[in-house]
PDB file of C-alpha atoms and ligand atoms in Angstrom:
ATOM      1  CA  MET A 269       0.291  -0.218  -0.115  1.00  0.00           C
ATOM      2  CA  PRO A 270       1.316   3.738  -0.687  1.00  0.00           C
ATOM      3  CA  PRO A 271       2.032   6.171   1.825  1.00  0.00           C
ATOM      4  CA  ALA A 272      -0.978   8.871   2.318  1.00  0.00           C
ATOM      5  CA  PRO A 273      -0.127  11.929   0.123  1.00  0.00           C
ATOM      6  CA  ARG A 274       1.642  14.341   1.105  1.00  0.00           C
ATOM      7  CA  SER A 275       0.316  16.846   0.006  1.00  0.00           C
ATOM      8  CA  ARG A 276       2.416  20.079   0.557  1.00  0.00           C
ATOM      9  CA  ARG A 277       6.039  19.285   0.017  1.00  0.00           C
ATOM     10  CA  SER A 278       7.328  20.426  -3.074  1.00  0.00           C
ATOM     11  CA  LEU A 279       7.997  18.057  -5.423  1.00  0.00           C
ATOM     12  CA  LEU A 280      11.844  18.922  -5.924  1.00  0.00           C
ATOM     13  CA  ALA A 281      12.429  19.108  -1.764  1.00  0.00           C
ATOM     14  CA  GLY A 282      11.095  15.731  -1.268  1.00  0.00           C
ATOM     15  CA  LEU A 283      13.107  13.842  -3.657  1.00  0.00           C
ATOM     16  CA  CYS A 284      15.990  15.527  -2.641  1.00  0.00           C
ATOM     17  CA  LEU A 285      15.301  13.623   0.218  1.00  0.00           C
ATOM     18  CA  ALA A 286      14.669  10.486  -0.957  1.00  0.00           C
ATOM     19  CA  LEU A 287      17.379  10.379  -3.149  1.00  0.00           C
ATOM     20  CA  ALA A 288      19.673  11.896  -0.455  1.00  0.00           C
ATOM     21  CA  ALA A 289      22.432   8.562  -1.170  1.00  0.00           C
ATOM     22  CA  THR A 290      23.792  11.156  -3.943  1.00  0.00           C
ATOM     23  CA  MET A 291      22.569  14.631  -2.071  1.00  0.00           C
ATOM     24  CA  PRO A 292      23.483  15.603   1.832  1.00  0.00           C
ATOM     25  CA  ALA A 293      20.080  15.273   4.348  1.00  0.00           C
ATOM     26  CA  THR A 294      19.852  17.305   7.396  1.00  0.00           C
ATOM     27  CA  ALA A 295      18.915  15.343  10.783  1.00  0.00           C
ATOM     28  CA  GLN A 296      15.759  18.181  10.556  1.00  0.00           C
ATOM     29  CA  GLN A 297      14.567  17.128   7.017  1.00  0.00           C
ATOM     30  CA  ALA A 298      10.916  15.733   7.048  1.00  0.00           C
ATOM     31  CA  PRO A 299      10.311  12.258   6.203  1.00  0.00           C
ATOM     32  CA  THR A 300      10.990  10.677   2.719  1.00  0.00           C
ATOM     33  CA  ALA A 301       9.457  10.330  -0.222  1.00  0.00           C
ATOM     34  CA  THR A 302       9.229   5.795  -0.683  1.00  0.00           C
ATOM     35  CA  LEU A 303      10.865   5.070  -3.702  1.00  0.00           C
ATOM     36  CA  SER A 304      10.349   1.564  -5.737  1.00  0.00           C
ATOM     37  CA  THR A 305      13.604  -0.520  -4.765  1.00  0.00           C
ATOM     38  CA  GLU A 306      14.920  -2.692  -7.382  1.00  0.00           C
ATOM     39  CA  ALA A 307      13.586  -5.788  -5.671  1.00  0.00           C
ATOM     40  CA  GLU A 308       9.753  -4.018  -6.589  1.00  0.00           C
ATOM     41  CA  ILE A 309      10.570  -3.426  -9.831  1.00  0.00           C
ATOM     42  CA  ALA A 310      12.619  -6.316 -10.592  1.00  0.00           C
ATOM     43  CA  ALA A 311       8.926  -8.199  -9.463  1.00  0.00           C
ATOM     44  CA  GLU A 312       6.869  -7.022 -12.152  1.00  0.00           C
ATOM     45  CA  PHE A 313       8.738  -9.236 -14.813  1.00  0.00           C
ATOM     46  CA  ALA A 314       7.336 -12.411 -13.320  1.00  0.00           C
ATOM     47  CA  SER A 315       3.846 -11.699 -15.264  1.00  0.00           C
ATOM     48  CA  VAL A 316       4.846 -10.050 -18.846  1.00  0.00           C
ATOM     49  CA  PRO A 317       1.356  -9.768 -20.833  1.00  0.00           C
ATOM     50  CA  CYS A 318       3.013 -11.298 -23.862  1.00  0.00           C
ATOM     51  CA  ASP A 319      -0.658 -11.292 -25.457  1.00  0.00           C
ATOM     52  CA  ASN A 320      -0.570  -8.010 -27.576  1.00  0.00           C
ATOM     53  CA  SER A 321      -4.634  -7.942 -26.611  1.00  0.00           C
ATOM     54  CA  ALA A 322      -4.159  -8.206 -22.887  1.00  0.00           C
ATOM     55  CA  ARG A 323      -1.589  -5.237 -22.591  1.00  0.00           C
ATOM     56  CA  LEU A 324      -3.987  -2.168 -22.022  1.00  0.00           C
ATOM     57  CA  ASP A 325      -5.894  -3.775 -19.334  1.00  0.00           C
ATOM     58  CA  ALA A 326      -2.603  -4.846 -17.742  1.00  0.00           C
ATOM     59  CA  THR A 327      -0.717  -1.520 -17.991  1.00  0.00           C
ATOM     60  CA  ARG A 328      -4.294  -0.180 -16.086  1.00  0.00           C
ATOM     61  CA  ALA A 329      -3.893  -3.008 -13.787  1.00  0.00           C
ATOM     62  CA  LEU A 330      -0.034  -2.185 -13.283  1.00  0.00           C
ATOM     63  CA  PHE A 331      -1.037   2.050 -12.272  1.00  0.00           C
ATOM     64  CA  GLU A 332      -4.109   1.093  -9.811  1.00  0.00           C
ATOM     65  CA  ARG A 333      -1.742  -1.515  -8.146  1.00  0.00           C
ATOM     66  CA  MET A 334       0.795   2.250  -8.021  1.00  0.00           C
ATOM     67  CA  GLY A 335      -2.225   3.327  -6.239  1.00  0.00           C
ATOM     68  CA  ALA A 336      -4.075   5.124  -9.324  1.00  0.00           C
ATOM     69  CA  PRO A 337      -7.665   5.420  -8.532  1.00  0.00           C
ATOM     70  CA  ALA A 338     -10.128   4.013 -11.310  1.00  0.00           C
ATOM     71  CA  ASP A 339     -11.447   6.802 -12.057  1.00  0.00           C
ATOM     72  CA  ALA A 340      -8.087   8.953 -12.811  1.00  0.00           C
ATOM     73  CA  ILE A 341      -7.048   6.720 -15.426  1.00  0.00           C
ATOM     74  CA  ARG A 342      -8.495   7.335 -18.434  1.00  0.00           C
ATOM     75  CA  ILE A 343      -8.262   6.135 -21.815  1.00  0.00           C
ATOM     76  CA  ASP A 344      -8.268   8.504 -24.766  1.00  0.00           C
ATOM     77  CA  HIS A 345      -9.640   7.290 -28.019  1.00  0.00           C
ATOM     78  CA  HIS A 346      -8.190   8.438 -31.180  1.00  0.00           C
ATOM     79  CA  ASP A 347      -9.255   7.195 -34.568  1.00  0.00           C
ATOM     80  CA  ASP A 348      -7.117   3.873 -34.537  1.00  0.00           C
ATOM     81  CA  VAL A 349      -5.737   3.886 -31.003  1.00  0.00           C
ATOM     82  CA  ASP A 350      -5.648   3.551 -27.854  1.00  0.00           C
ATOM     83  CA  ASN A 351      -3.432   5.912 -25.139  1.00  0.00           C
ATOM     84  CA  LEU A 352      -4.328   5.179 -21.523  1.00  0.00           C
ATOM     85  CA  VAL A 353      -3.357   8.652 -19.453  1.00  0.00           C
ATOM     86  CA  VAL A 354      -3.143   9.571 -16.343  1.00  0.00           C
ATOM     87  CA  VAL A 355      -3.454  13.131 -14.671  1.00  0.00           C
ATOM     88  CA  LYS A 356      -1.579  14.338 -11.641  1.00  0.00           C
ATOM     89  CA  PRO A 357      -2.638  17.806 -11.419  1.00  0.00           C
ATOM     90  CA  GLY A 358      -0.222  20.552 -10.821  1.00  0.00           C
ATOM     91  CA  THR A 359      -0.955  23.919  -9.516  1.00  0.00           C
ATOM     92  CA  SER A 360      -0.180  25.288 -12.576  1.00  0.00           C
ATOM     93  CA  THR A 361      -1.691  24.274 -16.326  1.00  0.00           C
ATOM     94  CA  GLU A 362       2.113  24.086 -17.321  1.00  0.00           C
ATOM     95  CA  THR A 363       2.678  20.223 -18.440  1.00  0.00           C
ATOM     96  CA  LEU A 364       5.248  18.080 -18.123  1.00  0.00           C
ATOM     97  CA  VAL A 365       4.747  14.315 -19.926  1.00  0.00           C
ATOM     98  CA  ILE A 366       6.239  10.814 -19.279  1.00  0.00           C
ATOM     99  CA  GLY A 367       5.256   8.305 -21.582  1.00  0.00           C
ATOM    100  CA  ALA A 368       6.086   4.383 -22.336  1.00  0.00           C
ATOM    101  CA  HIS A 369       4.446   2.152 -25.092  1.00  0.00           C
ATOM    102  CA  TYR A 370       2.379  -0.581 -24.075  1.00  0.00           C
ATOM    103  CA  ASP A 371       2.210  -2.610 -27.757  1.00  0.00           C
ATOM    104  CA  LYS A 372       4.401  -4.479 -29.399  1.00  0.00           C
ATOM    105  CA  VAL A 373       5.000  -6.359 -32.282  1.00  0.00           C
ATOM    106  CA  ALA A 374       4.221  -9.985 -32.831  1.00  0.00           C
ATOM    107  CA  LYS A 375       7.274 -11.897 -32.447  1.00  0.00           C
ATOM    108  CA  GLY A 376       8.311 -12.342 -28.748  1.00  0.00           C
ATOM    109  CA  CYS A 377       6.875 -11.224 -25.492  1.00  0.00           C
ATOM    110  CA  GLY A 378       7.828  -7.615 -25.927  1.00  0.00           C
ATOM    111  CA  ALA A 379       9.445  -7.709 -21.743  1.00  0.00           C
ATOM    112  CA  ILE A 380      12.516  -5.305 -23.150  1.00  0.00           C
ATOM    113  CA  ASP A 381      10.146  -3.699 -25.899  1.00  0.00           C
ATOM    114  CA  ASN A 382       8.844  -2.369 -24.016  1.00  0.00           C
ATOM    115  CA  TRP A 383       6.944  -3.399 -20.585  1.00  0.00           C
ATOM    116  CA  THR A 384      10.485  -1.771 -19.435  1.00  0.00           C
ATOM    117  CA  GLY A 385       8.950   1.642 -19.744  1.00  0.00           C
ATOM    118  CA  VAL A 386       5.694   0.694 -18.738  1.00  0.00           C
ATOM    119  CA  VAL A 387       6.940  -0.529 -15.451  1.00  0.00           C
ATOM    120  CA  ALA A 388       8.934   2.318 -15.124  1.00  0.00           C
ATOM    121  CA  LEU A 389       5.996   4.939 -16.018  1.00  0.00           C
ATOM    122  CA  ALA A 390       3.969   3.314 -13.644  1.00  0.00           C
ATOM    123  CA  HIS A 391       6.526   3.342 -10.623  1.00  0.00           C
ATOM    124  CA  LEU A 392       6.703   7.260 -11.369  1.00  0.00           C
ATOM    125  CA  TYR A 393       3.478   7.719 -11.247  1.00  0.00           C
ATOM    126  CA  ARG A 394       4.055   5.585  -7.900  1.00  0.00           C
ATOM    127  CA  THR A 395       6.181   8.166  -6.135  1.00  0.00           C
ATOM    128  CA  LEU A 396       5.362  11.156  -8.040  1.00  0.00           C
ATOM    129  CA  ARG A 397       1.205  10.545  -6.870  1.00  0.00           C
ATOM    130  CA  GLN A 398       2.431  11.537  -3.007  1.00  0.00           C
ATOM    131  CA  PHE A 399       3.748  14.965  -4.324  1.00  0.00           C
ATOM    132  CA  ALA A 400       1.950  18.610  -5.136  1.00  0.00           C
ATOM    133  CA  PRO A 401       3.831  19.214  -8.004  1.00  0.00           C
ATOM    134  CA  ALA A 402       4.026  22.783  -9.849  1.00  0.00           C
ATOM    135  CA  LYS A 403       3.517  21.233 -13.124  1.00  0.00           C
ATOM    136  CA  THR A 404       0.267  19.313 -14.355  1.00  0.00           C
ATOM    137  CA  LEU A 405       2.592  16.000 -14.318  1.00  0.00           C
ATOM    138  CA  VAL A 406       0.627  13.652 -17.633  1.00  0.00           C
ATOM    139  CA  PHE A 407       1.808  10.500 -17.572  1.00  0.00           C
ATOM    140  CA  VAL A 408       0.944   8.587 -20.676  1.00  0.00           C
ATOM    141  CA  ALA A 409       0.919   4.621 -21.709  1.00  0.00           C
ATOM    142  CA  PHE A 410       1.117   4.985 -25.919  1.00  0.00           C
ATOM    143  CA  GLY A 411      -0.702   2.649 -27.693  1.00  0.00           C
ATOM    144  CA  ARG A 412       0.625   1.207 -31.903  1.00  0.00           C
ATOM    145  CA  GLU A 413       3.985   2.659 -31.219  1.00  0.00           C
ATOM    146  CA  GLU A 414       5.177  -0.163 -33.651  1.00  0.00           C
ATOM    147  CA  ARG A 415       2.697   0.749 -35.817  1.00  0.00           C
ATOM    148  CA  GLY A 416       4.438   4.084 -36.680  1.00  0.00           C
ATOM    149  CA  LEU A 417       3.972   6.051 -33.368  1.00  0.00           C
ATOM    150  CA  VAL A 418       0.403   6.030 -33.561  1.00  0.00           C
ATOM    151  CA  GLY A 419      -0.904   7.084 -30.293  1.00  0.00           C
ATOM    152  CA  SER A 420       2.198   9.707 -29.813  1.00  0.00           C
ATOM    153  CA  ARG A 421       1.215  11.340 -33.071  1.00  0.00           C
ATOM    154  CA  ALA A 422      -2.275  11.695 -32.145  1.00  0.00           C
ATOM    155  CA  MET A 423      -1.393  12.742 -29.134  1.00  0.00           C
ATOM    156  CA  THR A 424       0.159  15.765 -30.115  1.00  0.00           C
ATOM    157  CA  ALA A 425      -1.593  16.525 -33.259  1.00  0.00           C
ATOM    158  CA  ALA A 426      -4.776  16.629 -30.896  1.00  0.00           C
ATOM    159  CA  ILE A 427      -2.775  19.031 -28.865  1.00  0.00           C
ATOM    160  CA  PRO A 428      -4.391  22.845 -29.706  1.00  0.00           C
ATOM    161  CA  ASP A 429      -1.447  25.321 -31.360  1.00  0.00           C
ATOM    162  CA  ASP A 430      -2.269  27.620 -28.350  1.00  0.00           C
ATOM    163  CA  ARG A 431      -1.328  25.462 -26.160  1.00  0.00           C
ATOM    164  CA  VAL A 432       1.773  23.850 -27.172  1.00  0.00           C
ATOM    165  CA  ALA A 433       3.662  25.969 -25.536  1.00  0.00           C
ATOM    166  CA  SER A 434       2.524  24.993 -21.846  1.00  0.00           C
ATOM    167  CA  TYR A 435       3.676  21.761 -22.593  1.00  0.00           C
ATOM    168  CA  CYS A 436       7.203  22.117 -21.219  1.00  0.00           C
ATOM    169  CA  ALA A 437       9.060  18.695 -21.938  1.00  0.00           C
ATOM    170  CA  MET A 438       8.517  15.335 -22.501  1.00  0.00           C
ATOM    171  CA  VAL A 439      10.889  12.422 -21.096  1.00  0.00           C
ATOM    172  CA  ASN A 440       9.654   8.508 -23.011  1.00  0.00           C
ATOM    173  CA  LEU A 441      11.103   5.515 -21.652  1.00  0.00           C
ATOM    174  CA  ASP A 442      11.745   2.462 -24.310  1.00  0.00           C
ATOM    175  CA  SER A 443      13.303  -0.780 -24.353  1.00  0.00           C
ATOM    176  CA  LEU A 444      15.428  -0.661 -20.604  1.00  0.00           C
ATOM    177  CA  GLY A 445      16.592  -3.825 -19.398  1.00  0.00           C
ATOM    178  CA  LEU A 446      19.519  -4.620 -21.177  1.00  0.00           C
ATOM    179  CA  ALA A 447      22.517  -2.112 -19.524  1.00  0.00           C
ATOM    180  CA  ALA A 448      22.562   1.638 -18.202  1.00  0.00           C
ATOM    181  CA  PRO A 449      20.046   4.188 -18.941  1.00  0.00           C
ATOM    182  CA  GLN A 450      20.819   6.078 -22.821  1.00  0.00           C
ATOM    183  CA  VAL A 451      19.796   8.746 -24.086  1.00  0.00           C
ATOM    184  CA  ALA A 452      18.583   8.181 -28.371  1.00  0.00           C
ATOM    185  CA  ASP A 453      19.633  11.229 -29.681  1.00  0.00           C
ATOM    186  CA  ASN A 454      18.799  11.007 -32.639  1.00  0.00           C
ATOM    187  CA  MET A 455      14.551  11.182 -31.460  1.00  0.00           C
ATOM    188  CA  SER A 456      15.634  13.668 -28.568  1.00  0.00           C
ATOM    189  CA  SER A 457      15.867  17.488 -28.422  1.00  0.00           C
ATOM    190  CA  LYS A 458      20.014  18.554 -28.082  1.00  0.00           C
ATOM    191  CA  ALA A 459      18.973  20.675 -25.013  1.00  0.00           C
ATOM    192  CA  MET A 460      17.287  17.789 -23.147  1.00  0.00           C
ATOM    193  CA  VAL A 461      19.835  15.658 -23.817  1.00  0.00           C
ATOM    194  CA  ALA A 462      22.321  17.967 -22.386  1.00  0.00           C
ATOM    195  CA  PHE A 463      20.011  17.999 -19.873  1.00  0.00           C
ATOM    196  CA  ALA A 464      19.553  14.240 -18.719  1.00  0.00           C
ATOM    197  CA  GLU A 465      23.810  13.818 -19.131  1.00  0.00           C
ATOM    198  CA  SER A 466      23.883  16.073 -16.236  1.00  0.00           C
ATOM    199  CA  VAL A 467      21.436  15.009 -14.304  1.00  0.00           C
ATOM    200  CA  ALA A 468      22.855  11.636 -14.810  1.00  0.00           C
ATOM    201  CA  LYS A 469      26.357  12.881 -13.640  1.00  0.00           C
ATOM    202  CA  GLU A 470      24.943  14.559 -10.253  1.00  0.00           C
ATOM    203  CA  LEU A 471      23.051  11.363  -9.211  1.00  0.00           C
ATOM    204  CA  GLN A 472      26.546   9.171 -10.489  1.00  0.00           C
ATOM    205  CA  VAL A 473      23.810   7.162 -12.209  1.00  0.00           C
ATOM    206  CA  PRO A 474      26.114   5.343 -15.260  1.00  0.00           C
ATOM    207  CA  PHE A 475      25.032   6.864 -18.540  1.00  0.00           C
ATOM    208  CA  GLY A 476      25.354   7.354 -22.637  1.00  0.00           C
ATOM    209  CA  HIS A 477      24.175   8.069 -25.358  1.00  0.00           C
ATOM    210  CA  ALA A 478      23.201   6.147 -28.401  1.00  0.00           C
ATOM    211  CA  ARG A 479      21.775   6.346 -31.630  1.00  0.00           C
ATOM    212  CA  ILE A 480      19.268   3.868 -33.189  1.00  0.00           C
ATOM    213  CA  GLY A 481      20.029   3.756 -36.069  1.00  0.00           C
ATOM    214  CA  GLY A 482      16.804   2.972 -38.483  1.00  0.00           C
ATOM    215  CA  ALA A 483      14.857   3.520 -35.254  1.00  0.00           C
ATOM    216  CA  ASN A 484      12.349   5.689 -33.736  1.00  0.00           C
ATOM    217  CA  SER A 485       9.702   6.865 -30.729  1.00  0.00           C
ATOM    218  CA  ASP A 486       7.066   8.843 -29.533  1.00  0.00           C
ATOM    219  CA  SER A 487       9.557  11.589 -28.476  1.00  0.00           C
ATOM    220  CA  THR A 488       9.573  12.265 -31.877  1.00  0.00           C
ATOM    221  CA  PRO A 489       5.984  13.262 -32.975  1.00  0.00           C
ATOM    222  CA  PHE A 490       6.555  15.491 -29.439  1.00  0.00           C
ATOM    223  CA  VAL A 491       9.852  17.000 -30.746  1.00  0.00           C
ATOM    224  CA  LYS A 492       8.306  17.878 -33.903  1.00  0.00           C
ATOM    225  CA  ARG A 493       5.930  20.223 -33.007  1.00  0.00           C
ATOM    226  CA  GLY A 494       8.079  22.145 -31.131  1.00  0.00           C
ATOM    227  CA  ILE A 495       7.828  20.021 -27.576  1.00  0.00           C
ATOM    228  CA  PRO A 496      11.954  19.705 -25.920  1.00  0.00           C
ATOM    229  CA  ALA A 497      11.542  15.595 -25.473  1.00  0.00           C
ATOM    230  CA  LEU A 498      13.884  12.655 -25.348  1.00  0.00           C
ATOM    231  CA  THR A 499      14.026   8.910 -25.334  1.00  0.00           C
ATOM    232  CA  LEU A 500      15.925   6.943 -22.571  1.00  0.00           C
ATOM    233  CA  HIS A 501      16.877   3.660 -23.414  1.00  0.00           C
ATOM    234  CA  GLY A 502      19.058   0.801 -21.722  1.00  0.00           C
ATOM    235  CA  LEU A 503      20.313  -0.788 -24.416  1.00  0.00           C
ATOM    236  CA  ASP A 504      23.687  -3.169 -24.950  1.00  0.00           C
ATOM    237  CA  SER A 505      25.165  -3.974 -28.369  1.00  0.00           C
ATOM    238  CA  ASN A 506      23.329  -6.851 -28.402  1.00  0.00           C
ATOM    239  CA  GLY A 507      19.903  -4.839 -28.045  1.00  0.00           C
ATOM    240  CA  LEU A 508      19.003  -4.734 -31.677  1.00  0.00           C
ATOM    241  CA  ARG A 509      19.209  -8.671 -31.761  1.00  0.00           C
ATOM    242  CA  VAL A 510      16.832  -8.873 -29.001  1.00  0.00           C
ATOM    243  CA  LEU A 511      14.180  -6.817 -30.224  1.00  0.00           C
ATOM    244  CA  HIS A 512      11.352  -7.876 -32.275  1.00  0.00           C
ATOM    245  CA  SER A 513      12.327 -11.304 -31.439  1.00  0.00           C
ATOM    246  CA  PRO A 514      11.473 -14.453 -30.297  1.00  0.00           C
ATOM    247  CA  ARG A 515      14.680 -13.186 -28.247  1.00  0.00           C
ATOM    248  CA  ASP A 516      12.497 -10.470 -26.212  1.00  0.00           C
ATOM    249  CA  GLN A 517      11.380 -12.517 -23.063  1.00  0.00           C
ATOM    250  CA  ALA A 518      10.809 -11.590 -19.777  1.00  0.00           C
ATOM    251  CA  GLU A 519      14.306 -13.609 -18.299  1.00  0.00           C
ATOM    252  CA  ARG A 520      16.167 -10.868 -20.035  1.00  0.00           C
ATOM    253  CA  VAL A 521      15.722  -8.107 -18.188  1.00  0.00           C
ATOM    254  CA  ASN A 522      18.041  -6.765 -15.932  1.00  0.00           C
ATOM    255  CA  ALA A 523      16.393  -5.323 -13.270  1.00  0.00           C
ATOM    256  CA  THR A 524      19.225  -3.104 -12.620  1.00  0.00           C
ATOM    257  CA  SER A 525      18.662  -0.773 -15.814  1.00  0.00           C
ATOM    258  CA  VAL A 526      15.229  -0.423 -15.350  1.00  0.00           C
ATOM    259  CA  TYR A 527      15.707   0.719 -11.844  1.00  0.00           C
ATOM    260  CA  LEU A 528      18.087   3.274 -13.066  1.00  0.00           C
ATOM    261  CA  GLY A 529      15.684   3.951 -15.597  1.00  0.00           C
ATOM    262  CA  TYR A 530      13.364   5.200 -13.274  1.00  0.00           C
ATOM    263  CA  ARG A 531      15.588   6.610 -11.361  1.00  0.00           C
ATOM    264  CA  LEU A 532      17.414   8.587 -13.628  1.00  0.00           C
ATOM    265  CA  ALA A 533      13.697  10.044 -15.331  1.00  0.00           C
ATOM    266  CA  LEU A 534      12.672  10.358 -11.701  1.00  0.00           C
ATOM    267  CA  ALA A 535      15.787  12.630 -10.860  1.00  0.00           C
ATOM    268  CA  MET A 536      14.715  14.937 -14.403  1.00  0.00           C
ATOM    269  CA  LEU A 537      10.966  15.176 -13.378  1.00  0.00           C
ATOM    270  CA  ALA A 538      12.191  16.697 -10.156  1.00  0.00           C
ATOM    271  CA  ARG A 539      13.846  19.234 -11.436  1.00  0.00           C
ATOM    272  CA  LEU A 540      11.573  20.157 -14.463  1.00  0.00           C
ATOM    273  CA  ASP A 541       9.139  20.448 -11.943  1.00  0.00           C
ATOM    274  CA  GLN A 542      10.681  23.700 -10.752  1.00  0.00           C
ATOM    275  CA  ALA A 543      12.690  25.128 -13.748  1.00  0.00           C
ATOM    276  CA  PRO A 544      11.101  27.292 -15.964  1.00  0.00           C
ATOM    277  CA  CYS A 545       9.094  25.995 -18.886  1.00  0.00           C
ATOM    278  CA  THR A 546      10.832  27.709 -21.174  1.00  0.00           C
ATOM    279  CA  ALA A 547      14.398  26.233 -19.555  1.00  0.00           C
ATOM    280  CA  GLN A 548      14.270  23.348 -22.067  1.00  0.00           C
ATOM    281  CA  ARG A 549      13.635  24.829 -25.076  1.00  0.00           C
ATOM    282  CA  GLY A 550      15.559  26.798 -27.797  1.00  0.00           C
ATOM    283  CA  ASP A 551      16.696  23.950 -30.375  1.00  0.00           C
TER     284      ASP A 551
HETATM  285 ZN1   ZN B 662       9.673   0.059 -28.136  1.00  0.00          ZN
END
């Protein structure tokens, strides 16, 4: 059972406490936020839904287990895709999007690509729901990424022109689970790449850059819409032989990789929440 919301502490202050392993804490500070542990994240891979048609319901069930009230989980039906959306309202309408696709290709179980991202996304929700963020946090599990970024294209196309500037940043998680977190430079805004690198350094989380040649992910429609965005993955040199193949199975998932992706995204979101909305714009 997740702890009761501590509604008034700022997200950054609370998370700084929670991330105290790399940040000094003092004796007077209030109790820390509950972070998900590597063991809790590892446990999610005992039951990966390998059937594409079961993934949306499984994503909903996962968010409910992470503390999302049933009526806070909505399905955005677009023409040809369903996105699952959970909103944590902030004190402003400035918005941060955190995303991961829930669909998979026909081959394999889609454990790496992309149940890892969905698990990290849901655990980010579990942690961040304990705070009153300044910005509105929109958690999205995208459908039909594998069919051409259908869910993320539909979401970004539906943002009215006069609302685009209020979308401060988007963090996408796709295919963690094999190695340390890396940013896919070819799917990400330059400023966001530099920002991710600086946060990783601060957290002392191993980090790298890797273009994923010929591939794409749900950050790209945001970048194209003028919204700063990035994709984090956790692929090693073997990764492209695992993705979209019968080898993409739960037993291949390295929970440390998923956990580090969760921690890095969490620290990025805490800082983005406190930063001016324009902080990542400009390239
Ligand atoms: Zn993917």
